[in-house]
């Protein structure tokens, strides 16, 4: 079966073709240039841009794959979570295609796409611990198989990527700032400026990043205007180190306490070089393997949606033409 995957949940319009073995094409059109000047995503603008881009992006995905529209035998689309206006563009497109071509369609969860994307590149044995860490989400799941998850914990406030993006905005780095902070941090000692690590004792696998951001705001105000400019690398390194340490501590603890010997990281922040390095080191101390997809499969893409959708379509799962977007679909369920 040849499946077309469509992803429009946030600020990337993406389409991919997957034949069950190989990703034949994986096209992403980013909207960063549109949202950059606002310091964050403007939902209305995102939806409008998806509407303009969805057809050209699908065309390109078909062309690169060398498949005509009639060769598509199934459609998978991100149904949620995400921005409702943005989601509806992909959902409506998928419905129209399924209706006209009389092919099966399935709506899938974006987070589930991220957490299973690694299966496209690595031989992974279940169960594994999945850390989804992006601009909108920071959660830990036990992944027993595709469709079988146990939620262990999530952030109580900002997502890790959001914490990096908010720091970037404060420091005038532009949006999104995660990759810029990654680069700046490489030039400085992460211990030069010490940032706090949140302690949450009652829920052992929950995260919190808002205190870190407040600490940075207070620091910049206290030290005056020139401070941030002069110490940009040190601030980036110290701030990123705190984010990374909080992620690594909880994730390795969750893996050990649940006797899981594989950690899989996914989502945009899983592209971070310091996080990759420190998670590998910390996992390695306990014989825990740490895996993550290549960077294009970490950030938002449609290959992960086509791959996940393929698996569900193969099992006979179908969405009807009454499918709607589910903007608030934060927790994967089912064991
Ligand atoms: O998964 P993603 O593309 O979109 C969703 O949020 O679903 O993740 C985007 C997030 C942004 O917050 C961005 O700043 C962050 O991932 N990011 C990074 C890096 N590349 C992207 N954060 C840290 N280091 C990076 N290299
Ligand atoms: Zn994402």
mmCIF file of C-alpha atoms and ligand atoms in Angstrom:
data_model
loop_
_atom_site.group_PDB
_atom_site.id
_atom_site.type_symbol
_atom_site.label_atom_id
_atom_site.label_comp_id
_atom_site.label_asym_id
_atom_site.label_seq_id
_atom_site.Cartn_x
_atom_site.Cartn_y
_atom_site.Cartn_z
ATOM 1 C CA UNK A 1 0.000 0.000 0.000
ATOM 2 C CA UNK A 2 1.301 3.470 -0.877
ATOM 3 C CA UNK A 3 0.289 6.033 1.734
ATOM 4 C CA UNK A 4 0.323 9.808 1.538
ATOM 5 C CA UNK A 5 0.938 11.501 4.895
ATOM 6 C CA UNK A 6 -0.135 15.080 5.537
ATOM 7 C CA UNK A 7 0.955 17.237 8.478
ATOM 8 C CA UNK A 8 -0.362 20.762 9.137
ATOM 9 C CA UNK A 9 -0.684 20.908 12.933
ATOM 10 C CA UNK A 10 1.603 23.847 13.605
ATOM 11 C CA UNK A 11 3.924 25.920 11.428
ATOM 12 C CA UNK A 12 5.167 23.400 8.856
ATOM 13 C CA UNK A 13 3.139 22.250 5.880
ATOM 14 C CA UNK A 14 4.394 18.749 5.150
ATOM 15 C CA UNK A 15 3.592 15.805 2.896
ATOM 16 C CA UNK A 16 5.323 12.455 2.503
ATOM 17 C CA UNK A 17 4.852 9.224 0.577
ATOM 18 C CA UNK A 18 5.568 5.917 2.322
ATOM 19 C CA UNK A 19 5.257 2.454 0.785
ATOM 20 C CA UNK A 20 5.504 0.398 3.970
ATOM 21 C CA UNK A 21 9.260 -0.050 3.697
ATOM 22 C CA UNK A 22 10.717 3.169 2.451
ATOM 23 C CA UNK A 23 9.947 6.876 2.677
ATOM 24 C CA UNK A 24 9.704 7.780 -1.018
ATOM 25 C CA UNK A 25 9.468 11.516 -0.359
ATOM 26 C CA UNK A 26 9.353 13.842 2.626
ATOM 27 C CA UNK A 27 8.606 17.491 1.829
ATOM 28 C CA UNK A 28 8.405 20.241 4.454
ATOM 29 C CA UNK A 29 7.532 23.873 3.836
ATOM 30 C CA UNK A 30 8.358 25.952 6.887
ATOM 31 C CA UNK A 31 6.499 29.123 7.889
ATOM 32 C CA UNK A 32 9.279 30.429 10.131
ATOM 33 C CA UNK A 33 9.723 33.578 8.022
ATOM 34 C CA UNK A 34 6.075 34.547 8.576
ATOM 35 C CA UNK A 35 6.028 34.083 12.352
ATOM 36 C CA UNK A 36 9.571 35.194 13.149
ATOM 37 C CA UNK A 37 8.761 38.884 13.458
ATOM 38 C CA UNK A 38 5.982 38.164 15.975
ATOM 39 C CA UNK A 39 8.277 36.100 18.219
ATOM 40 C CA UNK A 40 5.915 33.123 18.055
ATOM 41 C CA UNK A 41 3.315 31.412 15.910
ATOM 42 C CA UNK A 42 0.253 33.454 14.912
ATOM 43 C CA UNK A 43 -2.469 30.770 14.521
ATOM 44 C CA UNK A 44 -4.551 32.647 11.937
ATOM 45 C CA UNK A 45 -1.526 33.276 9.718
ATOM 46 C CA UNK A 46 -0.445 29.652 10.096
ATOM 47 C CA UNK A 47 -3.808 28.357 8.869
ATOM 48 C CA UNK A 48 -3.834 30.701 5.888
ATOM 49 C CA UNK A 49 -0.337 29.710 4.864
ATOM 50 C CA UNK A 50 -1.185 26.001 5.145
ATOM 51 C CA UNK A 51 -4.097 26.626 2.790
ATOM 52 C CA UNK A 52 -1.752 28.170 0.227
ATOM 53 C CA UNK A 53 0.941 25.537 0.593
ATOM 54 C CA UNK A 54 -0.836 22.226 1.074
ATOM 55 C CA UNK A 55 -1.435 21.546 -2.625
ATOM 56 C CA UNK A 56 2.055 22.515 -3.866
ATOM 57 C CA UNK A 57 3.645 20.507 -1.047
ATOM 58 C CA UNK A 58 1.551 17.416 -1.861
ATOM 59 C CA UNK A 59 2.365 17.825 -5.565
ATOM 60 C CA UNK A 60 6.065 17.971 -4.781
ATOM 61 C CA UNK A 61 5.841 14.916 -2.516
ATOM 62 C CA UNK A 62 4.169 12.942 -5.328
ATOM 63 C CA UNK A 63 6.672 14.153 -7.887
ATOM 64 C CA UNK A 64 9.727 13.309 -5.791
ATOM 65 C CA UNK A 65 8.232 9.894 -4.957
ATOM 66 C CA UNK A 66 7.515 9.282 -8.644
ATOM 67 C CA UNK A 67 3.910 8.384 -7.821
ATOM 68 C CA UNK A 68 0.809 9.846 -9.438
ATOM 69 C CA UNK A 69 -2.196 10.837 -7.377
ATOM 70 C CA UNK A 70 -3.952 7.691 -8.636
ATOM 71 C CA UNK A 71 -1.110 5.624 -7.199
ATOM 72 C CA UNK A 72 -1.969 6.715 -3.641
ATOM 73 C CA UNK A 73 -3.830 3.930 -1.874
ATOM 74 C CA UNK A 74 -4.323 5.459 1.563
ATOM 75 C CA UNK A 75 -4.176 8.844 3.297
ATOM 76 C CA UNK A 76 -2.894 9.577 6.794
ATOM 77 C CA UNK A 77 -3.324 13.000 8.316
ATOM 78 C CA UNK A 78 -2.477 14.670 11.614
ATOM 79 C CA UNK A 79 -5.776 15.025 13.451
ATOM 80 C CA UNK A 80 -4.332 16.613 16.609
ATOM 81 C CA UNK A 81 -3.043 17.993 18.851
ATOM 82 C CA UNK A 82 -2.260 21.349 17.291
ATOM 83 C CA UNK A 83 -3.751 24.651 16.206
ATOM 84 C CA UNK A 84 -7.332 24.026 15.129
ATOM 85 C CA UNK A 85 -7.284 26.246 12.038
ATOM 86 C CA UNK A 86 -4.013 24.676 10.937
ATOM 87 C CA UNK A 87 -5.184 21.112 11.586
ATOM 88 C CA UNK A 88 -8.392 21.639 9.628
ATOM 89 C CA UNK A 89 -6.484 22.441 6.454
ATOM 90 C CA UNK A 90 -4.779 19.030 6.447
ATOM 91 C CA UNK A 91 -7.891 17.210 7.648
ATOM 92 C CA UNK A 92 -10.088 18.799 4.968
ATOM 93 C CA UNK A 93 -7.512 18.086 2.281
ATOM 94 C CA UNK A 94 -7.265 14.436 3.335
ATOM 95 C CA UNK A 95 -11.045 14.068 3.387
ATOM 96 C CA UNK A 96 -11.420 15.535 -0.090
ATOM 97 C CA UNK A 97 -8.751 13.205 -1.450
ATOM 98 C CA UNK A 98 -10.211 10.129 0.251
ATOM 99 C CA UNK A 99 -13.703 10.999 -0.991
ATOM 100 C CA UNK A 100 -12.783 11.710 -4.582
ATOM 101 C CA UNK A 101 -10.335 8.808 -4.959
ATOM 102 C CA UNK A 102 -12.368 6.420 -2.792
ATOM 103 C CA UNK A 103 -9.357 5.440 -0.728
ATOM 104 C CA UNK A 104 -9.105 4.747 3.008
ATOM 105 C CA UNK A 105 -8.104 7.524 5.366
ATOM 106 C CA UNK A 106 -6.942 7.646 8.953
ATOM 107 C CA UNK A 107 -6.417 10.573 11.311
ATOM 108 C CA UNK A 108 -3.425 10.173 13.613
ATOM 109 C CA UNK A 109 -1.950 11.806 16.689
ATOM 110 C CA UNK A 110 1.016 14.122 16.098
ATOM 111 C CA UNK A 111 2.770 13.134 19.345
ATOM 112 C CA UNK A 112 2.381 9.467 18.492
ATOM 113 C CA UNK A 113 3.949 10.253 15.127
ATOM 114 C CA UNK A 114 6.966 11.829 16.844
ATOM 115 C CA UNK A 115 7.358 9.033 19.368
ATOM 116 C CA UNK A 116 7.320 6.274 16.726
ATOM 117 C CA UNK A 117 9.312 8.112 14.006
ATOM 118 C CA UNK A 118 12.509 6.395 15.158
ATOM 119 C CA UNK A 119 11.133 3.077 13.841
ATOM 120 C CA UNK A 120 11.714 4.411 10.318
ATOM 121 C CA UNK A 121 15.459 4.453 10.938
ATOM 122 C CA UNK A 122 16.348 2.082 13.762
ATOM 123 C CA UNK A 123 15.676 -1.450 14.889
ATOM 124 C CA UNK A 124 14.046 -0.755 18.239
ATOM 125 C CA UNK A 125 12.656 -3.371 20.556
ATOM 126 C CA UNK A 126 9.539 -2.648 22.588
ATOM 127 C CA UNK A 127 8.973 -1.560 25.241
ATOM 128 C CA UNK A 128 10.961 1.670 25.213
ATOM 129 C CA UNK A 129 10.767 4.942 27.054
ATOM 130 C CA UNK A 130 9.702 7.779 24.773
ATOM 131 C CA UNK A 131 10.600 11.364 25.597
ATOM 132 C CA UNK A 132 8.697 13.772 23.395
ATOM 133 C CA UNK A 133 10.293 17.156 23.686
ATOM 134 C CA UNK A 134 9.189 19.933 21.357
ATOM 135 C CA UNK A 135 7.865 23.483 21.216
ATOM 136 C CA UNK A 136 4.438 22.385 22.428
ATOM 137 C CA UNK A 137 5.079 19.213 24.424
ATOM 138 C CA UNK A 138 7.344 17.648 26.989
ATOM 139 C CA UNK A 139 6.135 14.199 28.036
ATOM 140 C CA UNK A 140 7.348 10.756 28.966
ATOM 141 C CA UNK A 141 5.613 7.614 27.734
ATOM 142 C CA UNK A 142 6.244 3.916 27.988
ATOM 143 C CA UNK A 143 5.832 2.687 24.414
ATOM 144 C CA UNK A 144 4.776 -0.972 24.414
ATOM 145 C CA UNK A 145 4.086 -1.014 20.680
ATOM 146 C CA UNK A 146 2.357 1.137 18.084
ATOM 147 C CA UNK A 147 -0.979 2.066 19.681
ATOM 148 C CA UNK A 148 0.035 0.968 23.170
ATOM 149 C CA UNK A 149 1.298 3.660 25.510
ATOM 150 C CA UNK A 150 1.438 4.529 29.181
ATOM 151 C CA UNK A 151 1.743 8.184 30.038
ATOM 152 C CA UNK A 152 4.214 8.754 32.863
ATOM 153 C CA UNK A 153 4.390 12.518 33.090
ATOM 154 C CA UNK A 154 4.402 15.855 31.292
ATOM 155 C CA UNK A 155 5.411 19.433 31.835
ATOM 156 C CA UNK A 156 3.235 21.362 34.232
ATOM 157 C CA UNK A 157 3.844 24.666 32.512
ATOM 158 C CA UNK A 158 6.071 25.478 29.524
ATOM 159 C CA UNK A 159 7.327 22.832 27.118
ATOM 160 C CA UNK A 160 11.133 22.578 26.913
ATOM 161 C CA UNK A 161 11.191 24.105 23.411
ATOM 162 C CA UNK A 162 8.885 26.874 24.580
ATOM 163 C CA UNK A 163 11.296 27.623 27.444
ATOM 164 C CA UNK A 164 14.135 27.922 24.916
ATOM 165 C CA UNK A 165 12.041 30.017 22.531
ATOM 166 C CA UNK A 166 10.933 32.379 25.326
ATOM 167 C CA UNK A 167 14.550 32.832 26.449
ATOM 168 C CA UNK A 168 15.463 33.492 22.821
ATOM 169 C CA UNK A 169 12.797 36.183 22.575
ATOM 170 C CA UNK A 170 14.061 37.843 25.738
ATOM 171 C CA UNK A 171 17.637 37.741 24.422
ATOM 172 C CA UNK A 172 16.612 39.026 20.989
ATOM 173 C CA UNK A 173 17.633 35.856 19.164
ATOM 174 C CA UNK A 174 14.563 35.507 16.921
ATOM 175 C CA UNK A 175 12.088 32.650 16.659
ATOM 176 C CA UNK A 176 12.427 29.721 17.048
ATOM 177 C CA UNK A 177 15.528 29.981 19.213
ATOM 178 C CA UNK A 178 16.309 26.361 20.132
ATOM 179 C CA UNK A 179 18.846 25.759 17.365
ATOM 180 C CA UNK A 180 20.435 29.217 17.902
ATOM 181 C CA UNK A 181 20.838 28.565 21.645
ATOM 182 C CA UNK A 182 22.279 25.150 20.773
ATOM 183 C CA UNK A 183 24.956 26.878 18.663
ATOM 184 C CA UNK A 184 25.704 29.742 21.085
ATOM 185 C CA UNK A 185 26.004 27.346 24.023
ATOM 186 C CA UNK A 186 28.853 25.473 22.352
ATOM 187 C CA UNK A 187 31.111 28.506 22.797
ATOM 188 C CA UNK A 188 30.813 28.813 26.581
ATOM 189 C CA UNK A 189 31.166 27.052 29.909
ATOM 190 C CA UNK A 190 27.703 25.888 31.020
ATOM 191 C CA UNK A 191 28.725 26.409 34.646
ATOM 192 C CA UNK A 192 29.729 30.082 34.191
ATOM 193 C CA UNK A 193 26.197 31.268 35.008
ATOM 194 C CA UNK A 194 24.216 28.903 37.168
ATOM 195 C CA UNK A 195 20.493 28.492 36.506
ATOM 196 C CA UNK A 196 18.059 26.684 38.833
ATOM 197 C CA UNK A 197 16.698 23.171 38.251
ATOM 198 C CA UNK A 198 13.056 22.724 39.276
ATOM 199 C CA UNK A 199 12.377 20.003 41.811
ATOM 200 C CA UNK A 200 8.958 18.348 41.715
ATOM 201 C CA UNK A 201 8.717 15.677 44.343
ATOM 202 C CA UNK A 202 5.058 14.658 44.360
ATOM 203 C CA UNK A 203 4.840 13.684 40.676
ATOM 204 C CA UNK A 204 8.215 12.134 39.876
ATOM 205 C CA UNK A 205 7.980 12.248 36.073
ATOM 206 C CA UNK A 206 6.560 15.752 35.632
ATOM 207 C CA UNK A 207 8.658 18.663 34.411
ATOM 208 C CA UNK A 208 8.587 22.400 35.053
ATOM 209 C CA UNK A 209 10.458 25.045 33.082
ATOM 210 C CA UNK A 210 8.668 28.290 33.950
ATOM 211 C CA UNK A 211 10.850 29.017 37.016
ATOM 212 C CA UNK A 212 13.918 28.897 34.820
ATOM 213 C CA UNK A 213 12.477 31.478 32.474
ATOM 214 C CA UNK A 214 11.515 33.741 35.417
ATOM 215 C CA UNK A 215 15.060 33.402 36.768
ATOM 216 C CA UNK A 216 16.431 34.602 33.425
ATOM 217 C CA UNK A 217 13.995 37.543 33.279
ATOM 218 C CA UNK A 218 15.023 38.612 36.798
ATOM 219 C CA UNK A 219 18.716 38.153 36.065
ATOM 220 C CA UNK A 220 18.592 40.305 32.934
ATOM 221 C CA UNK A 221 16.602 43.017 34.749
ATOM 222 C CA UNK A 222 18.921 42.979 37.759
ATOM 223 C CA UNK A 223 22.159 43.097 35.781
ATOM 224 C CA UNK A 224 21.038 45.790 33.332
ATOM 225 C CA UNK A 225 20.850 46.069 29.578
ATOM 226 C CA UNK A 226 24.399 45.367 28.459
ATOM 227 C CA UNK A 227 24.699 42.205 30.531
ATOM 228 C CA UNK A 228 22.756 39.905 28.215
ATOM 229 C CA UNK A 229 24.586 41.128 25.116
ATOM 230 C CA UNK A 230 27.994 40.765 26.728
ATOM 231 C CA UNK A 231 27.317 37.327 28.177
ATOM 232 C CA UNK A 232 25.111 35.823 25.479
ATOM 233 C CA UNK A 233 27.094 32.607 25.086
ATOM 234 C CA UNK A 234 27.356 32.023 28.833
ATOM 235 C CA UNK A 235 23.636 32.686 29.338
ATOM 236 C CA UNK A 236 22.735 30.364 26.465
ATOM 237 C CA UNK A 237 25.040 27.648 27.804
ATOM 238 C CA UNK A 238 23.842 27.910 31.418
ATOM 239 C CA UNK A 239 20.160 28.089 30.484
ATOM 240 C CA UNK A 240 20.355 25.201 28.032
ATOM 241 C CA UNK A 241 22.301 23.140 30.570
ATOM 242 C CA UNK A 242 19.482 23.559 33.101
ATOM 243 C CA UNK A 243 16.855 22.485 30.524
ATOM 244 C CA UNK A 244 18.996 19.507 29.504
ATOM 245 C CA UNK A 245 19.730 18.428 33.088
ATOM 246 C CA UNK A 246 16.049 18.461 34.025
ATOM 247 C CA UNK A 247 15.177 16.392 30.952
ATOM 248 C CA UNK A 248 18.029 13.934 31.441
ATOM 249 C CA UNK A 249 17.475 13.416 35.186
ATOM 250 C CA UNK A 250 13.775 12.591 34.906
ATOM 251 C CA UNK A 251 14.112 10.527 31.753
ATOM 252 C CA UNK A 252 16.921 8.312 33.011
ATOM 253 C CA UNK A 253 15.141 7.941 36.365
ATOM 254 C CA UNK A 254 11.932 6.909 34.547
ATOM 255 C CA UNK A 255 13.809 4.375 32.424
ATOM 256 C CA UNK A 256 15.524 2.844 35.452
ATOM 257 C CA UNK A 257 12.440 2.743 37.662
ATOM 258 C CA UNK A 258 10.372 1.146 34.907
ATOM 259 C CA UNK A 259 13.158 -1.233 33.894
ATOM 260 C CA UNK A 260 13.365 0.017 30.322
ATOM 261 C CA UNK A 261 16.715 -0.345 28.602
ATOM 262 C CA UNK A 262 15.999 1.959 25.659
ATOM 263 C CA UNK A 263 15.228 5.681 25.642
ATOM 264 C CA UNK A 264 13.920 7.233 22.445
ATOM 265 C CA UNK A 265 13.885 11.004 22.153
ATOM 266 C CA UNK A 266 11.687 12.771 19.618
ATOM 267 C CA UNK A 267 10.419 16.253 18.734
ATOM 268 C CA UNK A 268 12.297 19.399 17.766
ATOM 269 C CA UNK A 269 14.327 19.710 20.969
ATOM 270 C CA UNK A 270 15.619 16.148 20.469
ATOM 271 C CA UNK A 271 17.729 17.744 17.725
ATOM 272 C CA UNK A 272 19.724 19.504 20.453
ATOM 273 C CA UNK A 273 23.355 18.436 20.501
ATOM 274 C CA UNK A 274 23.902 18.917 24.239
ATOM 275 C CA UNK A 275 20.746 16.955 25.083
ATOM 276 C CA UNK A 276 21.815 14.123 22.786
ATOM 277 C CA UNK A 277 25.277 14.018 24.334
ATOM 278 C CA UNK A 278 24.203 14.209 27.989
ATOM 279 C CA UNK A 279 21.328 11.733 27.592
ATOM 280 C CA UNK A 280 23.713 9.245 25.952
ATOM 281 C CA UNK A 281 26.258 9.675 28.733
ATOM 282 C CA UNK A 282 23.713 9.394 31.547
ATOM 283 C CA UNK A 283 21.919 6.439 29.943
ATOM 284 C CA UNK A 284 25.230 4.734 29.215
ATOM 285 C CA UNK A 285 26.096 4.693 32.923
ATOM 286 C CA UNK A 286 23.176 2.320 33.475
ATOM 287 C CA UNK A 287 23.419 0.341 30.254
ATOM 288 C CA UNK A 288 20.464 2.209 28.750
ATOM 289 C CA UNK A 289 20.573 2.718 24.986
ATOM 290 C CA UNK A 290 19.627 6.221 23.818
ATOM 291 C CA UNK A 291 18.177 6.612 20.328
ATOM 292 C CA UNK A 292 16.771 9.521 18.352
ATOM 293 C CA UNK A 293 15.789 10.017 14.731
ATOM 294 C CA UNK A 294 17.826 12.097 12.297
ATOM 295 C CA UNK A 295 17.105 15.829 12.566
ATOM 296 C CA UNK A 296 14.493 16.030 9.725
ATOM 297 C CA UNK A 297 12.567 13.246 11.454
ATOM 298 C CA UNK A 298 12.879 14.956 14.881
ATOM 299 C CA UNK A 299 11.266 18.214 13.834
ATOM 300 C CA UNK A 300 7.761 18.346 12.359
ATOM 301 C CA UNK A 301 7.440 16.226 9.227
ATOM 302 C CA UNK A 302 4.921 14.092 7.371
ATOM 303 C CA UNK A 303 7.053 10.950 7.033
ATOM 304 C CA UNK A 304 6.258 10.112 10.665
ATOM 305 C CA UNK A 305 2.549 10.638 9.938
ATOM 306 C CA UNK A 306 2.621 8.463 6.807
ATOM 307 C CA UNK A 307 4.541 5.751 8.694
ATOM 308 C CA UNK A 308 2.140 5.735 11.655
ATOM 309 C CA UNK A 309 -0.914 5.998 9.415
ATOM 310 C CA UNK A 310 0.336 3.095 7.293
ATOM 311 C CA UNK A 311 0.483 0.921 10.376
ATOM 312 C CA UNK A 312 -3.084 1.810 11.380
ATOM 313 C CA UNK A 313 -4.482 1.489 7.860
ATOM 314 C CA UNK A 314 -2.858 -1.929 7.604
ATOM 315 C CA UNK A 315 -4.609 -2.956 10.800
ATOM 316 C CA UNK A 316 -7.913 -1.828 9.279
ATOM 317 C CA UNK A 317 -8.384 1.408 11.182
ATOM 318 C CA UNK A 318 -10.371 4.024 9.261
ATOM 319 C CA UNK A 319 -11.569 7.563 9.910
ATOM 320 C CA UNK A 320 -14.889 8.651 8.446
ATOM 321 C CA UNK A 321 -15.614 11.748 6.420
ATOM 322 C CA UNK A 322 -16.994 13.301 9.619
ATOM 323 C CA UNK A 323 -13.459 13.390 11.062
ATOM 324 C CA UNK A 324 -12.671 16.642 12.849
ATOM 325 C CA UNK A 325 -9.453 18.146 14.170
ATOM 326 C CA UNK A 326 -8.681 17.510 17.852
ATOM 327 C CA UNK A 327 -6.638 20.537 18.975
ATOM 328 C CA UNK A 328 -6.487 19.470 22.614
ATOM 329 C CA UNK A 329 -5.304 15.859 22.487
ATOM 330 C CA UNK A 330 -2.373 15.971 24.869
ATOM 331 C CA UNK A 331 -2.154 12.452 26.253
ATOM 332 C CA UNK A 332 -1.826 9.203 24.302
ATOM 333 C CA UNK A 333 -3.987 6.498 25.753
ATOM 334 C CA UNK A 334 -4.338 2.749 25.533
ATOM 335 C CA UNK A 335 -2.086 0.027 26.845
HETATM 336 O O1 LIG B 1 8.723 19.289 16.971
HETATM 337 P P1 LIG B 1 8.854 20.716 16.514
HETATM 338 O O2 LIG B 1 9.436 20.957 15.146
HETATM 339 O O3 LIG B 1 7.484 21.431 16.549
HETATM 340 C C1 LIG B 1 6.564 21.266 17.594
HETATM 341 O O4 LIG B 1 6.690 22.036 18.569
HETATM 342 O O5 LIG B 1 5.737 20.316 17.470
HETATM 343 O O6 LIG B 1 9.728 21.471 17.628
HETATM 344 C C2 LIG B 1 10.016 22.844 17.547
HETATM 345 C C3 LIG B 1 10.837 23.222 18.774
HETATM 346 C C4 LIG B 1 11.089 24.721 18.917
HETATM 347 O O7 LIG B 1 10.809 25.099 20.256
HETATM 348 C C5 LIG B 1 12.579 24.874 18.598
HETATM 349 O O8 LIG B 1 13.177 25.974 19.271
HETATM 350 C C6 LIG B 1 13.123 23.558 19.080
HETATM 351 O O9 LIG B 1 12.129 22.597 18.722
HETATM 352 N N1 LIG B 1 14.400 23.178 18.456
HETATM 353 C C7 LIG B 1 15.550 23.012 19.157
HETATM 354 C C8 LIG B 1 16.566 22.684 18.215
HETATM 355 N N2 LIG B 1 15.992 22.652 16.974
HETATM 356 C C9 LIG B 1 14.665 22.951 17.149
HETATM 357 N N3 LIG B 1 15.804 23.125 20.465
HETATM 358 C C10 LIG B 1 17.062 22.910 20.872
HETATM 359 N N4 LIG B 1 18.084 22.606 20.053
HETATM 360 C C11 LIG B 1 17.893 22.477 18.722
HETATM 361 N N5 LIG B 1 18.915 22.165 17.915
HETATM 362 ZN ZN1 LIG B 2 5.911 18.345 16.639
#
